PDB file of C-alpha atoms in Angstrom:
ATOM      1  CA  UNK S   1     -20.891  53.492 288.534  1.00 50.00           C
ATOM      2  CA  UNK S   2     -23.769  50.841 287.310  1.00 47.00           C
ATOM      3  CA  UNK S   3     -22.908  47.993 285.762  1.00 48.00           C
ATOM      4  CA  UNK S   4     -24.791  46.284 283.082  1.00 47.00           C
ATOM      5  CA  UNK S   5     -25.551  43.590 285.526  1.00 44.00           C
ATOM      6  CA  UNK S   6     -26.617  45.827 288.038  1.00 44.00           C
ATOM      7  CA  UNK S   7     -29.164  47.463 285.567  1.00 43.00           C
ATOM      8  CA  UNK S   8     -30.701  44.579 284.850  1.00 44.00           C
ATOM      9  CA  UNK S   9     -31.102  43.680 288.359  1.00 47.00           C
ATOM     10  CA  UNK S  10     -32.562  46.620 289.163  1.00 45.00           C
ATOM     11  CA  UNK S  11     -35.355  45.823 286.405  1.00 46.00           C
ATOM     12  CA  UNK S  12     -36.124  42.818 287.673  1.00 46.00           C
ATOM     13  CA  UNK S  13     -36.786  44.128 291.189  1.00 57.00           C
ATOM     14  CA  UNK S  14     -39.108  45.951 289.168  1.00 84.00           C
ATOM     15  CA  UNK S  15     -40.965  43.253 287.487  1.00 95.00           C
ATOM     16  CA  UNK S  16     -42.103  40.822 289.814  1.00 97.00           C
ATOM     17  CA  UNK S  17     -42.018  37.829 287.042  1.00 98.00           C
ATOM     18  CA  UNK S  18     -38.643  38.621 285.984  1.00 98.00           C
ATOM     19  CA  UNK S  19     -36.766  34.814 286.497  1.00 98.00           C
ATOM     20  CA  UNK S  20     -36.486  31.073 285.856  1.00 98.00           C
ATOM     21  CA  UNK S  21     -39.746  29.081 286.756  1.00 98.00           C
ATOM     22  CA  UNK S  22     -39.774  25.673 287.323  1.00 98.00           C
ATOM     23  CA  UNK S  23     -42.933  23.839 286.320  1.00 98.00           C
ATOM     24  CA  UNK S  24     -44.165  22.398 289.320  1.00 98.00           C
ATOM     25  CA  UNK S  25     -48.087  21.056 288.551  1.00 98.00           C
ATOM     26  CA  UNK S  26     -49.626  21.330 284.605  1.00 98.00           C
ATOM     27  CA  UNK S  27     -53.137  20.464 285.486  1.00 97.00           C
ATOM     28  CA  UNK S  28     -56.514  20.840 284.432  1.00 97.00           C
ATOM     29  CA  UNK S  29     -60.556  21.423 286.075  1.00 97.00           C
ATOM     30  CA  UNK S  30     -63.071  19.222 283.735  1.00 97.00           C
ATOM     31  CA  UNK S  31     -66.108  20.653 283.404  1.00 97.00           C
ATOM     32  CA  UNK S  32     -67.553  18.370 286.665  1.00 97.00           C
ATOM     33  CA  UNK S  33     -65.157  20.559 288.520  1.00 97.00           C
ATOM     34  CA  UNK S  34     -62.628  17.569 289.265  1.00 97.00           C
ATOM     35  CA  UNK S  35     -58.544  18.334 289.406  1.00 97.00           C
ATOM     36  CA  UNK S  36     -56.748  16.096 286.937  1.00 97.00           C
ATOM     37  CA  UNK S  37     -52.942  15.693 285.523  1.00 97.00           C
ATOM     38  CA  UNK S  38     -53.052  17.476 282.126  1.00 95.00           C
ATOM     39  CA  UNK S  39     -49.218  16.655 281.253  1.00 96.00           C
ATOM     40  CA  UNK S  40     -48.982  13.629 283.531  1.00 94.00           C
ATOM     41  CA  UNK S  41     -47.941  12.984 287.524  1.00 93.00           C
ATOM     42  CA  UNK S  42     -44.309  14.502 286.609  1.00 96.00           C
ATOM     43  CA  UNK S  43     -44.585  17.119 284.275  1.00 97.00           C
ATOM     44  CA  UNK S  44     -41.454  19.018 283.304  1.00 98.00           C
ATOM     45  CA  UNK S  45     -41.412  22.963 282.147  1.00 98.00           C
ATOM     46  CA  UNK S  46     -39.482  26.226 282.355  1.00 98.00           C
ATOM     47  CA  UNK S  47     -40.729  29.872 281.851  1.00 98.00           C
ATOM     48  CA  UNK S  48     -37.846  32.372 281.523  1.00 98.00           C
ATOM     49  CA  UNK S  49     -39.403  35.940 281.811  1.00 98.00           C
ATOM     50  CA  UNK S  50     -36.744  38.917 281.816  1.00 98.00           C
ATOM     51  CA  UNK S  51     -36.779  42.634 283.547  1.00 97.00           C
ATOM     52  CA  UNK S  52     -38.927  43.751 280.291  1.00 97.00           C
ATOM     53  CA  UNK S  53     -41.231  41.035 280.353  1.00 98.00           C
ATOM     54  CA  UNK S  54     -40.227  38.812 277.429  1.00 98.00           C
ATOM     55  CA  UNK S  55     -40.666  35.372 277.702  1.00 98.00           C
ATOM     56  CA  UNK S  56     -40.231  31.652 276.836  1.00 98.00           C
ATOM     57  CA  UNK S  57     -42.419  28.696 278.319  1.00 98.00           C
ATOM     58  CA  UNK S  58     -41.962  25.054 277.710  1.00 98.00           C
ATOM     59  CA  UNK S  59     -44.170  22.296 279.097  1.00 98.00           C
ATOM     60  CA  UNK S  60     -44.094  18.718 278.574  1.00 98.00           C
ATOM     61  CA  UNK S  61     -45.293  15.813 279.733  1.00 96.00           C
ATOM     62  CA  UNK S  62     -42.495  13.370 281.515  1.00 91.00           C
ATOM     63  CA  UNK S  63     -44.109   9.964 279.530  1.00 92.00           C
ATOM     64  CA  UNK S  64     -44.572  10.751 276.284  1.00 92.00           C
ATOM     65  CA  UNK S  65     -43.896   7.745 273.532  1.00 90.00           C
ATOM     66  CA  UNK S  66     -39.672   7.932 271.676  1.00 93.00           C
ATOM     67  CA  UNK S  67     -39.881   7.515 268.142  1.00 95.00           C
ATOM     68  CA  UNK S  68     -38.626   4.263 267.563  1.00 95.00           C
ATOM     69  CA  UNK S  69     -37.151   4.998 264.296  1.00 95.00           C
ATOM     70  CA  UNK S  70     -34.865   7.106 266.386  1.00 95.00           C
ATOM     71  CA  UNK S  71     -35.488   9.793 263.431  1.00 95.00           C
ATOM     72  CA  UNK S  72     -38.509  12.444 264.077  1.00 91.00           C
ATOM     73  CA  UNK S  73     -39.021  12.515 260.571  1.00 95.00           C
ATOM     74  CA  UNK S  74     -40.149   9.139 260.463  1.00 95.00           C
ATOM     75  CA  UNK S  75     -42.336   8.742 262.977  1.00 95.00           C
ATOM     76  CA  UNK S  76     -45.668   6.663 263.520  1.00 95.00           C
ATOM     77  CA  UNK S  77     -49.386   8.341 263.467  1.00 94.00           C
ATOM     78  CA  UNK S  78     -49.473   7.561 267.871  1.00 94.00           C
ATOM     79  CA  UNK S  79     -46.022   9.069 268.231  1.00 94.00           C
ATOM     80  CA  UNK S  80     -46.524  12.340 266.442  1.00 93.00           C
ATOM     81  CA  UNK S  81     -49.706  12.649 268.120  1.00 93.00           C
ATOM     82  CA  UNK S  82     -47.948  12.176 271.325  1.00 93.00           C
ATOM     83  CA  UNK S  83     -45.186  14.116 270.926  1.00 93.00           C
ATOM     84  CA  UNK S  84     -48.089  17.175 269.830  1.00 94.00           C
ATOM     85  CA  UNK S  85     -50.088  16.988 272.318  1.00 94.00           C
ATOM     86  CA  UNK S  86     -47.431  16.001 275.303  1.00 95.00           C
ATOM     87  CA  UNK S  87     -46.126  19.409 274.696  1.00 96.00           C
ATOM     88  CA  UNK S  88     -46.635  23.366 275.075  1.00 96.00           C
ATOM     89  CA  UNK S  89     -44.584  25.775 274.073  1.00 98.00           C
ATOM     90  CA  UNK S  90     -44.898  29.592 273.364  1.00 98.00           C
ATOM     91  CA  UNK S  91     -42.960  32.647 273.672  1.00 98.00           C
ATOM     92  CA  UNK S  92     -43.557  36.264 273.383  1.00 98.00           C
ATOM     93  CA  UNK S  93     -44.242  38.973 276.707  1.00 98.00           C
ATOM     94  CA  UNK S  94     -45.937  38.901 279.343  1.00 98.00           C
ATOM     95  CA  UNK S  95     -47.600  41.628 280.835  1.00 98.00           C
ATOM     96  CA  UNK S  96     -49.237  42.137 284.419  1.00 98.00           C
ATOM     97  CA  UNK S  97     -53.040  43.708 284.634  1.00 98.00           C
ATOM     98  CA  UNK S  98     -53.127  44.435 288.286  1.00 95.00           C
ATOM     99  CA  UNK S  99     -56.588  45.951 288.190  1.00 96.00           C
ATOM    100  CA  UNK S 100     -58.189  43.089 286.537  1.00 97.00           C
ATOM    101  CA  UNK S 101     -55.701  40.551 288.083  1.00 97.00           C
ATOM    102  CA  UNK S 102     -54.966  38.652 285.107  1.00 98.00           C
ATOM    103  CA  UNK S 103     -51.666  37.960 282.923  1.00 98.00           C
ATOM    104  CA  UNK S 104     -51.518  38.562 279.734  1.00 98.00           C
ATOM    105  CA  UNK S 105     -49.434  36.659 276.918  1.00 98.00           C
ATOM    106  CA  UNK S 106     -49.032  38.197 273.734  1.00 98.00           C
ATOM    107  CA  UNK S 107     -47.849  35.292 272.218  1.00 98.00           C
ATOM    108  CA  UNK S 108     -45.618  35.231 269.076  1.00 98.00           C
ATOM    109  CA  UNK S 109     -44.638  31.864 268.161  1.00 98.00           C
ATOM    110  CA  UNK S 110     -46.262  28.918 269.647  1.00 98.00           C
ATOM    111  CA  UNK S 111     -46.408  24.926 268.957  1.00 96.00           C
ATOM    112  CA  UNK S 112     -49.611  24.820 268.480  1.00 95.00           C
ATOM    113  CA  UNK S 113     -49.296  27.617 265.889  1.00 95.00           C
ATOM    114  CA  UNK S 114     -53.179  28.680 266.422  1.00 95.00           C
ATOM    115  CA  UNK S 115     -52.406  30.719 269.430  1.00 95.00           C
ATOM    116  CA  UNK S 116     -49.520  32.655 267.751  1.00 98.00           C
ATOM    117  CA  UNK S 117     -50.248  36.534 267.067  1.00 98.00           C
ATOM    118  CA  UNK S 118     -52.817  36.332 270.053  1.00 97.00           C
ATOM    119  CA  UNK S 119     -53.411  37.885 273.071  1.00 98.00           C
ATOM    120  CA  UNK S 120     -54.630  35.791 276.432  1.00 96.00           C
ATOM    121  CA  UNK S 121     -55.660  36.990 279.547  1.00 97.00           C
ATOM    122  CA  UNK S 122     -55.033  34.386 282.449  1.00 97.00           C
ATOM    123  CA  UNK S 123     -56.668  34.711 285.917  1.00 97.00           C
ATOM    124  CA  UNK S 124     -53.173  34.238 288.196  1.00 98.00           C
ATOM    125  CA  UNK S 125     -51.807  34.074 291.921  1.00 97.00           C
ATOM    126  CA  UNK S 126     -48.331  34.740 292.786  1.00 97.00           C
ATOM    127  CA  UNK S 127     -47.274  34.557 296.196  1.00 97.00           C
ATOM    128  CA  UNK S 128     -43.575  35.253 296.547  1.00 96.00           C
ATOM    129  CA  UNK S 129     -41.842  32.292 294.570  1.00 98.00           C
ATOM    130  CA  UNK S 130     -44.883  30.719 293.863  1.00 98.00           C
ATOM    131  CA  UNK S 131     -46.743  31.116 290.646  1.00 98.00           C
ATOM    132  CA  UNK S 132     -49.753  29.788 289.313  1.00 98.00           C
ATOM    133  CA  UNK S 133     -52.488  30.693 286.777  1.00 98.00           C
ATOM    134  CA  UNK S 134     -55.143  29.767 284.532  1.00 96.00           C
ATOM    135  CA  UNK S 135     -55.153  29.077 281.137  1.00 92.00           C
ATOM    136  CA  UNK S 136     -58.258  29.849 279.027  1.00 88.00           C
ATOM    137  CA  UNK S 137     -61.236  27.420 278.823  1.00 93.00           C
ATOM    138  CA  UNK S 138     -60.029  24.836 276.223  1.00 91.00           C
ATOM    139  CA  UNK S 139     -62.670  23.422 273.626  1.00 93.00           C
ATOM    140  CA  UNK S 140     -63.745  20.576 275.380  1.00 95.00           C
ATOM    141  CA  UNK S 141     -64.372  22.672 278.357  1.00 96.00           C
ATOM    142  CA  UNK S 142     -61.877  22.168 280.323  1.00 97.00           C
ATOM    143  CA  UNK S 143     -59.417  24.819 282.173  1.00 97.00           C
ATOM    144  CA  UNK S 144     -55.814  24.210 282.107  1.00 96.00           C
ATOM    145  CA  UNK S 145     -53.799  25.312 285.418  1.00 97.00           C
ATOM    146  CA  UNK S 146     -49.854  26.108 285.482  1.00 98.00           C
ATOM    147  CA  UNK S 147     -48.373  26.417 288.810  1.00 98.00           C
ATOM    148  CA  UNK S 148     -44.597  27.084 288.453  1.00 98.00           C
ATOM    149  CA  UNK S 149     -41.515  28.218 291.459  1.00 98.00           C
ATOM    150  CA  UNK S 150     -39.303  30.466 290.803  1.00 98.00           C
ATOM    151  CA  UNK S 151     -35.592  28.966 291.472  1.00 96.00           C
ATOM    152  CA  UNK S 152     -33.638  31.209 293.637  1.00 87.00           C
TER     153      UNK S 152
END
């Protein structure tokens, strides 16, 4: 007899996402083609995908500025800003394109609520427990790239 567990882990033999992802590198390739830290030297993130492909990502970076006020509604211009942009998070599913080798987010809710109701493709790699990706070309021209491992 199958258990619910046993379902589910059938599914996410199945889905070769499926898991918990630990954020190991949130960097980013400037338009001169040089490899810089986009979320600092010691980012921290998770991405929890399940057996049907739903998912939530978090990414932030280690230093960012504590509201001295102690109370996030009362915060200074420098540490909203850095509490904005020291962060990404989104949720929605993820889907795999195998013939054009991409990912692709359909993302739901999102911090920065501009990408929410969209759909991005992201070039990707995934070697065993190893994951990495690219996110599209931001504004300024520069390409953000996740690498996460999968924790076993």
């Amino acid at each position: 007899m199958l258990t619910t567990m046993t379902v589910l882990a059938l599914l996410a033999a199945d889905f070769p996402l499926a898991g918990t992802w630990t954020l190991t590198a949130a960097d980013r390739i400037t338009p001169a083609g040089v490899r810089e830290h986009d979320y600092g030297a010691a980012p921290k993130g998770r991405l929890i995908v399940d057996a049907t492909g739903r998912y939530s990502l978090q990414i932030f970076k280690a230093e960012r500025t504590v509201f001295a006020s102690g109370d996030k509604k009362r915060g200074t211009a420098e540490e909203y800003a850095d509490a904005a942009l020291g962060s990404s998070t989104h949720y929605g599913t993820i889907a795999i394109d195998e013939a054009a080798h991409q990912l692709v987010f359909k993302i739901e809710g999102a911090s920065f609520n501009n990408w929410e109701g969209t759909t991005q493709r992201r070039a990707y790699d995934l070697k065993g427990d190893a994951l990495s990706y690219r996110v599209p070309t931001a504004p300024d021209g520069n390409v953000p790239i996740s690498e996460w491992r999968r924790e076993r």
